[in-house]
Amino acid sequence: MATLKVKKPTSADVDHFLDVALREWQLIPELDSCDPLFVESFLTDWPVVEDRLARLDRWEQEGLMTPIQSEKLSKIHRLEAKYRTLVESKL
Amino acid sequence: MNRSRGSRGGDNEALRQHPTDQLIRNLIAQGRAPSDAETVDIIDRLSTAQFDSRVVSVPETVRPHAPQGVPRWDALSLHLAQRAAVDSQWATGVTADMFVGDLQAAARHPSARIAIYEARGAPIALVVADTSDVVPAEHLGAHPEPLLVVVYSADWGVIVSGYQASSFDRIRIGDNALWLR
């Protein structure tokens, strides 16, 4: 079957995944007011959110981010520090 | 988590009453490991299950990939857009039928791990397979992950999620999980 080929990210890829991750972590305090069906799906798919953040951390360690992108990643980690306990309580 | 009917899965009473879904619920409730024949029934059920067909609010991250101006979308289209256009786990040309076929194939693969457990009060069957064993190369996106995960709701008789994960440790599996294989 298939061999997994992981593409080296472009700067646009990094921007895209940063934007998605930022929105995901910003969503956490809003979950109680969201469509319950969406919330259940969001929590079921939580490993994807975790993998996305881990991938972004890896890309930063590999020097694939601009200073602006690294600052955005730091902002996501500040949200993570603020909201991880909350989301863990819902999982 | 609210388990009121209508909170998850296709709104189909016949599916909810399917004997294999009842079996999964009973096994979880009793903490009993299934017999070999029961395991075969569960694998058959998972490998032919359809995806959740309900209509769901389109989240902001997916809105650019949904039909313009559509605030709600069927769960399968939404899920595929998430996995392909947003996550790049599947290729953007993969159709809904191809995507569901990949998820169904996971349970049939002999090396797949299958567990049943309760998550947020709901009975779940989980399939974990190597992505490279199950997903054809042409279905893969630019950022695939090594494991394919399929989440099946035994309350609703439908697949409620399919995604790729970097490692087994990343996947949330209930402490009470019964492993079928």
PDB file of C-alpha atoms in Angstrom:
ATOM      1  CA  MET A   1       0.000   0.000   0.000  1.00  0.00           C
ATOM      2  CA  ALA A   2       0.931   3.634   0.213  1.00  0.00           C
ATOM      3  CA  THR A   3       4.181   4.974   1.557  1.00  0.00           C
ATOM      4  CA  LEU A   4       3.645   8.102   3.592  1.00  0.00           C
ATOM      5  CA  LYS A   5       5.382  11.020   1.959  1.00  0.00           C
ATOM      6  CA  VAL A   6       5.358  14.146   4.076  1.00  0.00           C
ATOM      7  CA  LYS A   7       5.862  17.305   2.075  1.00  0.00           C
ATOM      8  CA  LYS A   8       8.274  19.936   3.376  1.00  0.00           C
ATOM      9  CA  PRO A   9       5.989  22.821   4.343  1.00  0.00           C
ATOM     10  CA  THR A  10       5.923  26.047   2.409  1.00  0.00           C
ATOM     11  CA  SER A  11       5.593  29.330   4.248  1.00  0.00           C
ATOM     12  CA  ALA A  12       1.946  29.330   3.137  1.00  0.00           C
ATOM     13  CA  ASP A  13       1.479  25.893   4.741  1.00  0.00           C
ATOM     14  CA  VAL A  14       2.903  27.231   7.993  1.00  0.00           C
ATOM     15  CA  ASP A  15       0.604  30.258   7.858  1.00  0.00           C
ATOM     16  CA  HIS A  16      -2.390  28.027   7.141  1.00  0.00           C
ATOM     17  CA  PHE A  17      -1.763  25.656  10.041  1.00  0.00           C
ATOM     18  CA  LEU A  18      -0.994  28.554  12.391  1.00  0.00           C
ATOM     19  CA  ASP A  19      -4.306  30.202  11.463  1.00  0.00           C
ATOM     20  CA  VAL A  20      -6.231  26.958  12.003  1.00  0.00           C
ATOM     21  CA  ALA A  21      -4.501  26.211  15.319  1.00  0.00           C
ATOM     22  CA  LEU A  22      -5.059  29.746  16.578  1.00  0.00           C
ATOM     23  CA  ARG A  23      -8.779  29.557  15.819  1.00  0.00           C
ATOM     24  CA  GLU A  24      -9.056  26.122  17.436  1.00  0.00           C
ATOM     25  CA  TRP A  25      -7.500  27.265  20.701  1.00  0.00           C
ATOM     26  CA  GLN A  26      -9.518  30.504  20.647  1.00  0.00           C
ATOM     27  CA  LEU A  27     -12.670  28.393  20.316  1.00  0.00           C
ATOM     28  CA  ILE A  28     -12.226  26.550  23.586  1.00  0.00           C
ATOM     29  CA  PRO A  29     -13.761  29.189  25.897  1.00  0.00           C
ATOM     30  CA  GLU A  30     -16.640  29.538  23.405  1.00  0.00           C
ATOM     31  CA  LEU A  31     -17.519  25.824  23.327  1.00  0.00           C
ATOM     32  CA  ASP A  32     -20.346  26.058  25.849  1.00  0.00           C
ATOM     33  CA  SER A  33     -22.221  28.403  23.511  1.00  0.00           C
ATOM     34  CA  CYS A  34     -21.570  26.392  20.322  1.00  0.00           C
ATOM     35  CA  ASP A  35     -23.804  23.890  18.537  1.00  0.00           C
ATOM     36  CA  PRO A  36     -23.592  20.714  20.702  1.00  0.00           C
ATOM     37  CA  LEU A  37     -23.063  18.606  17.583  1.00  0.00           C
ATOM     38  CA  PHE A  38     -20.102  20.725  16.601  1.00  0.00           C
ATOM     39  CA  VAL A  39     -18.688  20.517  20.139  1.00  0.00           C
ATOM     40  CA  GLU A  40     -18.918  16.721  20.196  1.00  0.00           C
ATOM     41  CA  SER A  41     -17.132  16.541  16.843  1.00  0.00           C
ATOM     42  CA  PHE A  42     -14.489  19.025  17.989  1.00  0.00           C
ATOM     43  CA  LEU A  43     -13.773  16.948  21.113  1.00  0.00           C
ATOM     44  CA  THR A  44     -13.795  13.649  19.204  1.00  0.00           C
ATOM     45  CA  ASP A  45     -11.222  15.065  16.802  1.00  0.00           C
ATOM     46  CA  TRP A  46      -9.090  16.589  19.558  1.00  0.00           C
ATOM     47  CA  PRO A  47      -6.024  14.437  18.671  1.00  0.00           C
ATOM     48  CA  VAL A  48      -5.874  16.321  15.353  1.00  0.00           C
ATOM     49  CA  VAL A  49      -5.627  19.614  17.238  1.00  0.00           C
ATOM     50  CA  GLU A  50      -2.835  18.201  19.409  1.00  0.00           C
ATOM     51  CA  ASP A  51      -0.976  16.818  16.394  1.00  0.00           C
ATOM     52  CA  ARG A  52      -1.267  20.144  14.606  1.00  0.00           C
ATOM     53  CA  LEU A  53       0.328  22.020  17.495  1.00  0.00           C
ATOM     54  CA  ALA A  54       3.079  19.401  17.807  1.00  0.00           C
ATOM     55  CA  ARG A  55       3.793  19.710  14.085  1.00  0.00           C
ATOM     56  CA  LEU A  56       4.015  23.491  14.334  1.00  0.00           C
ATOM     57  CA  ASP A  57       6.435  23.157  17.272  1.00  0.00           C
ATOM     58  CA  ARG A  58       8.541  20.778  15.181  1.00  0.00           C
ATOM     59  CA  TRP A  59       8.590  23.144  12.234  1.00  0.00           C
ATOM     60  CA  GLU A  60       9.681  25.982  14.471  1.00  0.00           C
ATOM     61  CA  GLN A  61      12.499  23.850  15.934  1.00  0.00           C
ATOM     62  CA  GLU A  62      13.568  23.020  12.387  1.00  0.00           C
ATOM     63  CA  GLY A  63      13.868  26.735  11.597  1.00  0.00           C
ATOM     64  CA  LEU A  64      10.963  26.752   9.155  1.00  0.00           C
ATOM     65  CA  MET A  65       9.190  29.769  10.668  1.00  0.00           C
ATOM     66  CA  THR A  66       9.686  33.477  10.207  1.00  0.00           C
ATOM     67  CA  PRO A  67       9.823  35.639  13.357  1.00  0.00           C
ATOM     68  CA  ILE A  68       6.221  36.701  12.737  1.00  0.00           C
ATOM     69  CA  GLN A  69       5.133  33.068  12.456  1.00  0.00           C
ATOM     70  CA  SER A  70       7.044  32.182  15.631  1.00  0.00           C
ATOM     71  CA  GLU A  71       5.271  34.996  17.453  1.00  0.00           C
ATOM     72  CA  LYS A  72       1.926  33.619  16.305  1.00  0.00           C
ATOM     73  CA  LEU A  73       2.933  30.190  17.611  1.00  0.00           C
ATOM     74  CA  SER A  74       3.817  31.786  20.954  1.00  0.00           C
ATOM     75  CA  LYS A  75       0.357  33.333  21.027  1.00  0.00           C
ATOM     76  CA  ILE A  76      -1.156  29.870  20.490  1.00  0.00           C
ATOM     77  CA  HIS A  77       0.925  28.495  23.366  1.00  0.00           C
ATOM     78  CA  ARG A  78      -0.318  31.288  25.601  1.00  0.00           C
ATOM     79  CA  LEU A  79      -3.869  30.209  24.742  1.00  0.00           C
ATOM     80  CA  GLU A  80      -2.891  26.601  25.408  1.00  0.00           C
ATOM     81  CA  ALA A  81      -1.580  27.550  28.862  1.00  0.00           C
ATOM     82  CA  LYS A  82      -4.833  29.360  29.561  1.00  0.00           C
ATOM     83  CA  TYR A  83      -7.319  26.818  28.226  1.00  0.00           C
ATOM     84  CA  ARG A  84      -5.730  23.356  28.359  1.00  0.00           C
ATOM     85  CA  THR A  85      -7.241  22.531  31.750  1.00  0.00           C
ATOM     86  CA  LEU A  86     -10.674  23.588  30.505  1.00  0.00           C
ATOM     87  CA  VAL A  87     -10.570  21.479  27.370  1.00  0.00           C
ATOM     88  CA  GLU A  88      -9.096  18.489  29.225  1.00  0.00           C
ATOM     89  CA  SER A  89     -12.086  18.617  31.571  1.00  0.00           C
ATOM     90  CA  LYS A  90     -14.411  18.177  28.594  1.00  0.00           C
ATOM     91  CA  LEU A  91     -12.597  15.330  26.852  1.00  0.00           C
TER      92      LEU A  91
ATOM     93  CA  MET B   1     -22.040  15.183  27.819  1.00  0.00           C
ATOM     94  CA  ASN B   2     -25.695  15.362  26.906  1.00  0.00           C
ATOM     95  CA  ARG B   3     -26.728  12.067  25.395  1.00  0.00           C
ATOM     96  CA  SER B   4     -30.222  13.166  24.493  1.00  0.00           C
ATOM     97  CA  ARG B   5     -31.353  11.562  21.251  1.00  0.00           C
ATOM     98  CA  GLY B   6     -30.526  13.807  18.360  1.00  0.00           C
ATOM     99  CA  SER B   7     -27.204  14.823  19.818  1.00  0.00           C
ATOM    100  CA  ARG B   8     -25.179  12.508  17.587  1.00  0.00           C
ATOM    101  CA  GLY B   9     -25.483  10.304  14.567  1.00  0.00           C
ATOM    102  CA  GLY B  10     -28.096   9.628  11.935  1.00  0.00           C
ATOM    103  CA  ASP B  11     -31.650  10.002  13.144  1.00  0.00           C
ATOM    104  CA  ASN B  12     -32.647   6.451  12.271  1.00  0.00           C
ATOM    105  CA  GLU B  13     -34.360   4.269  14.834  1.00  0.00           C
ATOM    106  CA  ALA B  14     -33.683   1.102  12.785  1.00  0.00           C
ATOM    107  CA  LEU B  15     -29.942   1.702  12.950  1.00  0.00           C
ATOM    108  CA  ARG B  16     -30.027   2.302  16.681  1.00  0.00           C
ATOM    109  CA  GLN B  17     -31.757  -1.055  17.160  1.00  0.00           C
ATOM    110  CA  HIS B  18     -29.265  -2.979  15.059  1.00  0.00           C
ATOM    111  CA  PRO B  19     -28.355  -6.112  17.052  1.00  0.00           C
ATOM    112  CA  THR B  20     -24.605  -5.500  16.735  1.00  0.00           C
ATOM    113  CA  ASP B  21     -24.987  -1.972  18.098  1.00  0.00           C
ATOM    114  CA  GLN B  22     -26.959  -3.414  20.999  1.00  0.00           C
ATOM    115  CA  LEU B  23     -24.206  -6.025  21.445  1.00  0.00           C
ATOM    116  CA  ILE B  24     -21.537  -3.306  21.636  1.00  0.00           C
ATOM    117  CA  ARG B  25     -23.579  -1.385  24.199  1.00  0.00           C
ATOM    118  CA  ASN B  26     -24.118  -4.545  26.268  1.00  0.00           C
ATOM    119  CA  LEU B  27     -20.440  -5.559  26.163  1.00  0.00           C
ATOM    120  CA  ILE B  28     -19.420  -2.124  27.407  1.00  0.00           C
ATOM    121  CA  ALA B  29     -22.068  -2.086  30.112  1.00  0.00           C
ATOM    122  CA  GLN B  30     -21.113  -5.573  31.297  1.00  0.00           C
ATOM    123  CA  GLY B  31     -17.360  -5.158  30.841  1.00  0.00           C
ATOM    124  CA  ARG B  32     -17.412  -8.493  29.043  1.00  0.00           C
ATOM    125  CA  ALA B  33     -14.999  -9.473  26.284  1.00  0.00           C
ATOM    126  CA  PRO B  34     -16.805 -10.596  23.107  1.00  0.00           C
ATOM    127  CA  SER B  35     -16.666 -14.137  21.769  1.00  0.00           C
ATOM    128  CA  ASP B  36     -14.913 -14.759  18.451  1.00  0.00           C
ATOM    129  CA  ALA B  37     -18.264 -14.825  16.646  1.00  0.00           C
ATOM    130  CA  GLU B  38     -19.317 -11.561  18.292  1.00  0.00           C
ATOM    131  CA  THR B  39     -16.008  -9.980  17.269  1.00  0.00           C
ATOM    132  CA  VAL B  40     -16.675 -11.001  13.662  1.00  0.00           C
ATOM    133  CA  ASP B  41     -20.137  -9.401  13.863  1.00  0.00           C
ATOM    134  CA  ILE B  42     -18.655  -6.164  15.196  1.00  0.00           C
ATOM    135  CA  ILE B  43     -15.974  -6.050  12.498  1.00  0.00           C
ATOM    136  CA  ASP B  44     -18.633  -6.653   9.841  1.00  0.00           C
ATOM    137  CA  ARG B  45     -20.677  -3.795  11.267  1.00  0.00           C
ATOM    138  CA  LEU B  46     -17.744  -1.381  11.370  1.00  0.00           C
ATOM    139  CA  SER B  47     -16.573  -2.256   7.882  1.00  0.00           C
ATOM    140  CA  THR B  48     -19.975  -1.501   6.331  1.00  0.00           C
ATOM    141  CA  ALA B  49     -21.016   1.463   8.484  1.00  0.00           C
ATOM    142  CA  GLN B  50     -22.056   4.699   6.841  1.00  0.00           C
ATOM    143  CA  PHE B  51     -20.919   8.114   7.983  1.00  0.00           C
ATOM    144  CA  ASP B  52     -23.062  10.366  10.147  1.00  0.00           C
ATOM    145  CA  SER B  53     -25.592  12.076   7.874  1.00  0.00           C
ATOM    146  CA  ARG B  54     -26.870  14.862  10.076  1.00  0.00           C
ATOM    147  CA  VAL B  55     -26.506  18.534   9.284  1.00  0.00           C
ATOM    148  CA  VAL B  56     -24.002  20.431  11.428  1.00  0.00           C
ATOM    149  CA  SER B  57     -22.959  24.068  11.862  1.00  0.00           C
ATOM    150  CA  VAL B  58     -19.974  24.894   9.684  1.00  0.00           C
ATOM    151  CA  PRO B  59     -17.049  26.023  11.856  1.00  0.00           C
ATOM    152  CA  GLU B  60     -15.072  29.119  10.909  1.00  0.00           C
ATOM    153  CA  THR B  61     -12.003  27.103   9.877  1.00  0.00           C
ATOM    154  CA  VAL B  62     -14.014  25.163   7.285  1.00  0.00           C
ATOM    155  CA  ARG B  63     -16.197  28.032   5.982  1.00  0.00           C
ATOM    156  CA  PRO B  64     -13.852  28.907   3.077  1.00  0.00           C
ATOM    157  CA  HIS B  65     -14.198  25.321   1.850  1.00  0.00           C
ATOM    158  CA  ALA B  66     -17.989  25.013   2.189  1.00  0.00           C
ATOM    159  CA  PRO B  67     -20.497  26.062  -0.477  1.00  0.00           C
ATOM    160  CA  GLN B  68     -20.762  29.847  -0.287  1.00  0.00           C
ATOM    161  CA  GLY B  69     -23.138  31.128   2.343  1.00  0.00           C
ATOM    162  CA  VAL B  70     -24.019  27.715   3.749  1.00  0.00           C
ATOM    163  CA  PRO B  71     -24.141  27.973   7.553  1.00  0.00           C
ATOM    164  CA  ARG B  72     -24.907  24.275   8.032  1.00  0.00           C
ATOM    165  CA  TRP B  73     -23.637  21.314   6.059  1.00  0.00           C
ATOM    166  CA  ASP B  74     -23.984  17.554   6.215  1.00  0.00           C
ATOM    167  CA  ALA B  75     -21.498  15.986   8.624  1.00  0.00           C
ATOM    168  CA  LEU B  76     -19.751  13.876   5.992  1.00  0.00           C
ATOM    169  CA  SER B  77     -19.042  16.791   3.633  1.00  0.00           C
ATOM    170  CA  LEU B  78     -17.941  18.906   6.561  1.00  0.00           C
ATOM    171  CA  HIS B  79     -15.694  16.163   7.899  1.00  0.00           C
ATOM    172  CA  LEU B  80     -14.089  15.497   4.527  1.00  0.00           C
ATOM    173  CA  ALA B  81     -13.450  19.228   4.007  1.00  0.00           C
ATOM    174  CA  GLN B  82     -11.800  19.312   7.421  1.00  0.00           C
ATOM    175  CA  ARG B  83      -9.583  16.284   6.747  1.00  0.00           C
ATOM    176  CA  ALA B  84      -8.651  17.294   3.182  1.00  0.00           C
ATOM    177  CA  ALA B  85      -8.758  21.073   2.711  1.00  0.00           C
ATOM    178  CA  VAL B  86      -7.944  22.078   6.294  1.00  0.00           C
ATOM    179  CA  ASP B  87      -5.731  19.254   7.640  1.00  0.00           C
ATOM    180  CA  SER B  88      -4.210  17.978   4.347  1.00  0.00           C
ATOM    181  CA  GLN B  89      -4.477  14.392   5.617  1.00  0.00           C
ATOM    182  CA  TRP B  90      -6.495  13.299   2.569  1.00  0.00           C
ATOM    183  CA  ALA B  91      -6.082  14.725  -0.939  1.00  0.00           C
ATOM    184  CA  THR B  92      -8.532  17.431  -1.925  1.00  0.00           C
ATOM    185  CA  GLY B  93      -9.758  15.330  -4.865  1.00  0.00           C
ATOM    186  CA  VAL B  94     -10.956  12.503  -2.632  1.00  0.00           C
ATOM    187  CA  THR B  95     -14.730  12.073  -2.821  1.00  0.00           C
ATOM    188  CA  ALA B  96     -17.061  11.293   0.061  1.00  0.00           C
ATOM    189  CA  ASP B  97     -17.413   7.705  -1.184  1.00  0.00           C
ATOM    190  CA  MET B  98     -13.620   7.272  -1.340  1.00  0.00           C
ATOM    191  CA  PHE B  99     -13.224   8.733   2.151  1.00  0.00           C
ATOM    192  CA  VAL B 100     -15.870   6.493   3.691  1.00  0.00           C
ATOM    193  CA  GLY B 101     -14.390   3.531   1.805  1.00  0.00           C
ATOM    194  CA  ASP B 102     -11.013   4.207   3.411  1.00  0.00           C
ATOM    195  CA  LEU B 103     -12.609   4.346   6.861  1.00  0.00           C
ATOM    196  CA  GLN B 104     -14.557   1.130   6.269  1.00  0.00           C
ATOM    197  CA  ALA B 105     -11.423  -0.620   5.011  1.00  0.00           C
ATOM    198  CA  ALA B 106      -9.648   0.045   8.298  1.00  0.00           C
ATOM    199  CA  ALA B 107     -11.804  -2.405  10.266  1.00  0.00           C
ATOM    200  CA  ARG B 108     -11.305  -5.120   7.645  1.00  0.00           C
ATOM    201  CA  HIS B 109      -7.515  -4.928   7.776  1.00  0.00           C
ATOM    202  CA  PRO B 110      -6.089  -7.866   9.784  1.00  0.00           C
ATOM    203  CA  SER B 111      -3.562  -5.692  11.615  1.00  0.00           C
ATOM    204  CA  ALA B 112      -6.119  -3.104  12.753  1.00  0.00           C
ATOM    205  CA  ARG B 113      -6.679  -2.712  16.489  1.00  0.00           C
ATOM    206  CA  ILE B 114     -10.305  -2.438  17.581  1.00  0.00           C
ATOM    207  CA  ALA B 115     -11.591  -1.297  20.959  1.00  0.00           C
ATOM    208  CA  ILE B 116     -14.992  -0.568  22.457  1.00  0.00           C
ATOM    209  CA  TYR B 117     -15.498   1.801  25.366  1.00  0.00           C
ATOM    210  CA  GLU B 118     -17.606   4.616  26.722  1.00  0.00           C
ATOM    211  CA  ALA B 119     -16.615   8.184  25.850  1.00  0.00           C
ATOM    212  CA  ARG B 120     -18.467  11.102  27.407  1.00  0.00           C
ATOM    213  CA  GLY B 121     -21.262   8.713  28.312  1.00  0.00           C
ATOM    214  CA  ALA B 122     -21.654   7.270  24.812  1.00  0.00           C
ATOM    215  CA  PRO B 123     -20.715   3.768  23.556  1.00  0.00           C
ATOM    216  CA  ILE B 124     -17.916   3.940  20.999  1.00  0.00           C
ATOM    217  CA  ALA B 125     -16.102   1.451  18.798  1.00  0.00           C
ATOM    218  CA  LEU B 126     -12.659   2.631  17.755  1.00  0.00           C
ATOM    219  CA  VAL B 127     -10.525   1.280  14.922  1.00  0.00           C
ATOM    220  CA  VAL B 128      -6.822   2.085  14.632  1.00  0.00           C
ATOM    221  CA  ALA B 129      -4.909   0.950  11.557  1.00  0.00           C
ATOM    222  CA  ASP B 130      -1.681   1.913   9.839  1.00  0.00           C
ATOM    223  CA  THR B 131      -2.582   4.596   7.326  1.00  0.00           C
ATOM    224  CA  SER B 132      -0.200   3.081   4.797  1.00  0.00           C
ATOM    225  CA  ASP B 133      -1.989  -0.303   5.057  1.00  0.00           C
ATOM    226  CA  VAL B 134      -5.401   1.108   4.327  1.00  0.00           C
ATOM    227  CA  VAL B 135      -5.378   4.422   2.478  1.00  0.00           C
ATOM    228  CA  PRO B 136      -4.310   4.290  -1.198  1.00  0.00           C
ATOM    229  CA  ALA B 137      -1.404   6.619  -1.997  1.00  0.00           C
ATOM    230  CA  GLU B 138      -3.541   8.668  -4.351  1.00  0.00           C
ATOM    231  CA  HIS B 139      -5.974   9.437  -1.522  1.00  0.00           C
ATOM    232  CA  LEU B 140      -3.295  10.903   0.745  1.00  0.00           C
ATOM    233  CA  GLY B 141      -2.823  14.623   1.239  1.00  0.00           C
ATOM    234  CA  ALA B 142       0.392  16.569   1.726  1.00  0.00           C
ATOM    235  CA  HIS B 143       0.520  16.041   5.489  1.00  0.00           C
ATOM    236  CA  PRO B 144      -0.576  12.481   6.282  1.00  0.00           C
ATOM    237  CA  GLU B 145      -0.052  10.840   9.681  1.00  0.00           C
ATOM    238  CA  PRO B 146       0.958   7.203  10.339  1.00  0.00           C
ATOM    239  CA  LEU B 147      -2.253   6.004  12.021  1.00  0.00           C
ATOM    240  CA  LEU B 148      -5.795   5.985  10.697  1.00  0.00           C
ATOM    241  CA  VAL B 149      -8.454   6.319  13.401  1.00  0.00           C
ATOM    242  CA  VAL B 150     -12.146   5.583  12.900  1.00  0.00           C
ATOM    243  CA  VAL B 151     -14.702   6.459  15.575  1.00  0.00           C
ATOM    244  CA  TYR B 152     -18.052   4.646  15.439  1.00  0.00           C
ATOM    245  CA  SER B 153     -21.090   5.483  17.558  1.00  0.00           C
ATOM    246  CA  ALA B 154     -22.964   2.389  18.738  1.00  0.00           C
ATOM    247  CA  ASP B 155     -25.828   4.621  19.844  1.00  0.00           C
ATOM    248  CA  TRP B 156     -26.380   5.878  16.326  1.00  0.00           C
ATOM    249  CA  GLY B 157     -24.952   3.129  14.156  1.00  0.00           C
ATOM    250  CA  VAL B 158     -22.744   5.455  12.149  1.00  0.00           C
ATOM    251  CA  ILE B 159     -19.122   6.507  11.826  1.00  0.00           C
ATOM    252  CA  VAL B 160     -18.825   9.885  13.538  1.00  0.00           C
ATOM    253  CA  SER B 161     -15.174  10.620  12.788  1.00  0.00           C
ATOM    254  CA  GLY B 162     -12.190   9.514  10.774  1.00  0.00           C
ATOM    255  CA  TYR B 163      -8.799  11.124  11.102  1.00  0.00           C
ATOM    256  CA  GLN B 164      -5.079  10.392  10.999  1.00  0.00           C
ATOM    257  CA  ALA B 165      -2.916  10.577  14.113  1.00  0.00           C
ATOM    258  CA  SER B 166       0.819  10.762  14.711  1.00  0.00           C
ATOM    259  CA  SER B 167       0.985   8.023  17.356  1.00  0.00           C
ATOM    260  CA  PHE B 168      -1.067   5.671  19.482  1.00  0.00           C
ATOM    261  CA  ASP B 169      -0.414   7.825  22.551  1.00  0.00           C
ATOM    262  CA  ARG B 170      -2.064  10.777  20.847  1.00  0.00           C
ATOM    263  CA  ILE B 171      -5.423   8.997  20.496  1.00  0.00           C
ATOM    264  CA  ARG B 172      -7.894   9.407  23.339  1.00  0.00           C
ATOM    265  CA  ILE B 173      -9.003   5.914  24.333  1.00  0.00           C
ATOM    266  CA  GLY B 174     -11.132   5.293  27.406  1.00  0.00           C
ATOM    267  CA  ASP B 175      -9.438   3.665  30.404  1.00  0.00           C
ATOM    268  CA  ASN B 176     -12.264   1.140  30.351  1.00  0.00           C
ATOM    269  CA  ALA B 177     -11.542   0.034  26.786  1.00  0.00           C
ATOM    270  CA  LEU B 178     -12.152  -3.589  25.819  1.00  0.00           C
ATOM    271  CA  TRP B 179      -9.772  -4.582  23.030  1.00  0.00           C
ATOM    272  CA  LEU B 180     -11.292  -6.950  20.487  1.00  0.00           C
ATOM    273  CA  ARG B 181      -7.972  -7.417  18.747  1.00  0.00           C
TER     274      ARG B 181
END
